[in-house]
Structure formats: C-alpha cells, structure tokens
Short mmCIF file of C-alpha atoms in Angstrom, two decimals:
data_model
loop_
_atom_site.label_atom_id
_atom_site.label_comp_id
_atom_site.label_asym_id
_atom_site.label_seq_id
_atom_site.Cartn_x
_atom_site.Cartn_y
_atom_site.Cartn_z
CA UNK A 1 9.76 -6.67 -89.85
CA UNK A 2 7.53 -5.82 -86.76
CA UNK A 3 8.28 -2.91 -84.96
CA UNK A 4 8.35 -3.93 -81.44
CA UNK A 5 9.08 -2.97 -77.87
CA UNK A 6 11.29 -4.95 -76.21
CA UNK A 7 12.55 -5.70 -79.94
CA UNK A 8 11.60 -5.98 -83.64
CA UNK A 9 10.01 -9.78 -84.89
CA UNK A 10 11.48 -11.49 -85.70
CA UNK A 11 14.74 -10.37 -84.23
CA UNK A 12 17.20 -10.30 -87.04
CA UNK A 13 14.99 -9.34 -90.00
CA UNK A 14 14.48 -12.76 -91.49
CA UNK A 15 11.21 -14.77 -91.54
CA UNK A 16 11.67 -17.83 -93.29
CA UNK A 17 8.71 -19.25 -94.81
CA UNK A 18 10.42 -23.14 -94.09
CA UNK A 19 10.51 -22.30 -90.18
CA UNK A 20 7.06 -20.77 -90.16
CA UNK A 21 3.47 -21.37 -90.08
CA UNK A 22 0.03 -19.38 -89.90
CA UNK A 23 -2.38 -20.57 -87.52
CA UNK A 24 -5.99 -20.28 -88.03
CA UNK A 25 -7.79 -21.13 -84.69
CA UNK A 26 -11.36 -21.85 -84.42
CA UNK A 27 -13.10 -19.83 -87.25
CA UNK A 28 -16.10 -22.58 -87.29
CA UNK A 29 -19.33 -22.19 -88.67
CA UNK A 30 -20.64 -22.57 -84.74
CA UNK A 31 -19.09 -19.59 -83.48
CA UNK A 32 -19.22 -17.11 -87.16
CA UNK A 33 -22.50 -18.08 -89.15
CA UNK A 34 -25.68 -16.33 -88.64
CA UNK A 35 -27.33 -19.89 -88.23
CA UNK A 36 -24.46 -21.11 -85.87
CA UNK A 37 -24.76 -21.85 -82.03
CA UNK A 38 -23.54 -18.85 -80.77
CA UNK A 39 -26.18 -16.77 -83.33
CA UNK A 40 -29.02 -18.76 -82.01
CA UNK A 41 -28.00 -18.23 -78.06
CA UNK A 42 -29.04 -14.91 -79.38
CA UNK A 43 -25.88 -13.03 -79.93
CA UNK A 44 -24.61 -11.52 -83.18
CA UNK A 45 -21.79 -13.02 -84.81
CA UNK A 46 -21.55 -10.21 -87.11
CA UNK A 47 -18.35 -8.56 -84.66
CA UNK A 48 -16.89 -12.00 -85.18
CA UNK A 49 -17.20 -11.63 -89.00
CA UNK A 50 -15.53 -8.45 -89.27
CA UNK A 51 -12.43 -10.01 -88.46
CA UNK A 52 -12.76 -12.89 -91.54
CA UNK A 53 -11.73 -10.16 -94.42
CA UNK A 54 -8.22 -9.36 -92.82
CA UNK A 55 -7.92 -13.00 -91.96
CA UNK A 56 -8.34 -13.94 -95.66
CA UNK A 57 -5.42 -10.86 -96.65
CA UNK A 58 -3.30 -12.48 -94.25
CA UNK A 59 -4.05 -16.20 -95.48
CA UNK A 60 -3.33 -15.24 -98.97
CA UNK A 61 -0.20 -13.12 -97.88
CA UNK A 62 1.10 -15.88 -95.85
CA UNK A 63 0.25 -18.31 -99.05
CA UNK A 64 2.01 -16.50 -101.05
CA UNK A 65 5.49 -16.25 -99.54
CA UNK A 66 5.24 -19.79 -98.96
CA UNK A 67 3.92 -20.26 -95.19
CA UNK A 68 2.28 -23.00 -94.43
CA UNK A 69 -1.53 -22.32 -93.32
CA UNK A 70 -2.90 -24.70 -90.26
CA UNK A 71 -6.79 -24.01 -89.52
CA UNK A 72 -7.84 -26.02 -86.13
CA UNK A 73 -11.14 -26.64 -84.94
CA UNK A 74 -12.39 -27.48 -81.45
CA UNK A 75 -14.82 -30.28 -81.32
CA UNK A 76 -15.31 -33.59 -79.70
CA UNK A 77 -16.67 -37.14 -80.43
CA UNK A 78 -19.96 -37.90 -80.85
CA UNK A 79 -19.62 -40.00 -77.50
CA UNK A 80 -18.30 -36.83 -75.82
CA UNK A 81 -15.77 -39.56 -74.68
CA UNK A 82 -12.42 -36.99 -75.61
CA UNK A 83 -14.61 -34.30 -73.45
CA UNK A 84 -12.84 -33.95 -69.74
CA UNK A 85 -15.49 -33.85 -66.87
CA UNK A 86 -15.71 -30.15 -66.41
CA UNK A 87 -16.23 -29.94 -70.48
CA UNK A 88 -18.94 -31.92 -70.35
CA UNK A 89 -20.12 -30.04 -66.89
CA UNK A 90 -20.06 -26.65 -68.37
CA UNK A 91 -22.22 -28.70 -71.58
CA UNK A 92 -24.85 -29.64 -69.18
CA UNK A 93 -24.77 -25.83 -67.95
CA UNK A 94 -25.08 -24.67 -71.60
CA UNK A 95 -28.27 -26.53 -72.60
CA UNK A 96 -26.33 -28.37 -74.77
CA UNK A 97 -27.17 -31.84 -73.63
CA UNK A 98 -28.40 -33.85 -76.87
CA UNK A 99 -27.21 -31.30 -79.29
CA UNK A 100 -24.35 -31.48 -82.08
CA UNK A 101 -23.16 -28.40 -81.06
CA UNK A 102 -19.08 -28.36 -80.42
CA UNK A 103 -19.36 -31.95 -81.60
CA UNK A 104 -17.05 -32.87 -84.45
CA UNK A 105 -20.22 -35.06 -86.32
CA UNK A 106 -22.47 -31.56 -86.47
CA UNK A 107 -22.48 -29.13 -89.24
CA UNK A 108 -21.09 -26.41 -86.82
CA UNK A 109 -17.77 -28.03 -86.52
CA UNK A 110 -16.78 -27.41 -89.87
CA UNK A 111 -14.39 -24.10 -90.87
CA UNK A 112 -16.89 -20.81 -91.59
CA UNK A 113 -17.81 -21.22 -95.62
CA UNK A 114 -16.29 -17.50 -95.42
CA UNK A 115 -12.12 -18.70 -94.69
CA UNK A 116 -10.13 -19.02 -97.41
CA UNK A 117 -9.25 -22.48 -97.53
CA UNK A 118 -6.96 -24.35 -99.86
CA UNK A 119 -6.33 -28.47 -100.31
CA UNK A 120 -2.58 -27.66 -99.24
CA UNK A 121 -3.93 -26.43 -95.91
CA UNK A 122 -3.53 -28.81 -93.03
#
C-alpha cells in the first residue's frame, strides 16, 4: 500500500502481480554510460546513475512477486524513416547528422550494461 493524498494505491489494498507491470523507460547506454552521447556533449551522467541502484531493488522486488518487467528504448531506423520531421529537425540542431546516436543500429541504443535484465523481460 501507498500512502496517498487523494487516496492510498492502489485503492483497495490489492496489487495483483497478473494486472500489473513495471516499466523501465529509456535507461540506454546513450543517455547513462560515461562513453554515451549525452557524456560526450560534455555532461555527467553520473546524476543519471545514481538512480540505476534503486531501479535494480525495484526490478528484483517487482520480479519477485511476479510482475512483469518491460524496459523500452527510444531509437529510430537507420534511415531515420520512423523519425517525424521535427525529430529529425531538432537532429540537425543537435549535430547529430551522420551519427548513430538515438539510432536503433548504434551501440547507444542498447539498455545501460548496469540494469538488471532478465530473458523473461520484454
């Protein structure tokens, strides 16, 4: 049980693993490793990493009473052609032009080595 204001989650004291899932969004090597895109823009990932311990207590809590784990990734096709015209836009803004950077074919893509990860994961 959560204690919350207007009311406690979930609201009648039952979670049931069956009708629940844990998301994982986005915890790619791009935006968490030190040799990731956002580490060579310049900026440390390291605030970013603090998070990944409590994320893996929660993964293996969740795990463990049976909920489902789903990690997602942003990334698009090597032909950018998924990528609407303002995603591509803010690319060209980025310097990214020519890079493998948020595309699904470069290393970055991939989950952070640091996630706990297991085959039943989707």
């Amino acid at each position: 049980m959560i204690k919350a204001i207007p009311f406690d989650f979930p609201y009648d004291g039952r979670l049931e693993p069956q009708h629940a899932a844990l998301l994982v969004i986005d915890l790619q090597e791009d935006f968490l490793s030190p040799t990731g895109y956002f580490a060579r823009k310049g900026y440390d990932p390291a605030p970013l990493r603090a998070i990944l311990p409590a994320v893996n207590r929660l993964i293996a809590a969740a795990r463990a009473a049976g909920i489902i784990i789903i990690h997602t990734r942003q990334g698009y096709r090597a032909d950018m052609a998924d990528m609407t015209p303002y995603e591509k836009w803010r690319r060209k803004r980025a310097g990214l032009d020519g890079t493998d950077v948020m595309l699904r074919s470069g290393p970055g893509f991939q989950i952070a080595a640091d996630v706990d990860v297991a085959p039943q994961d989707i």
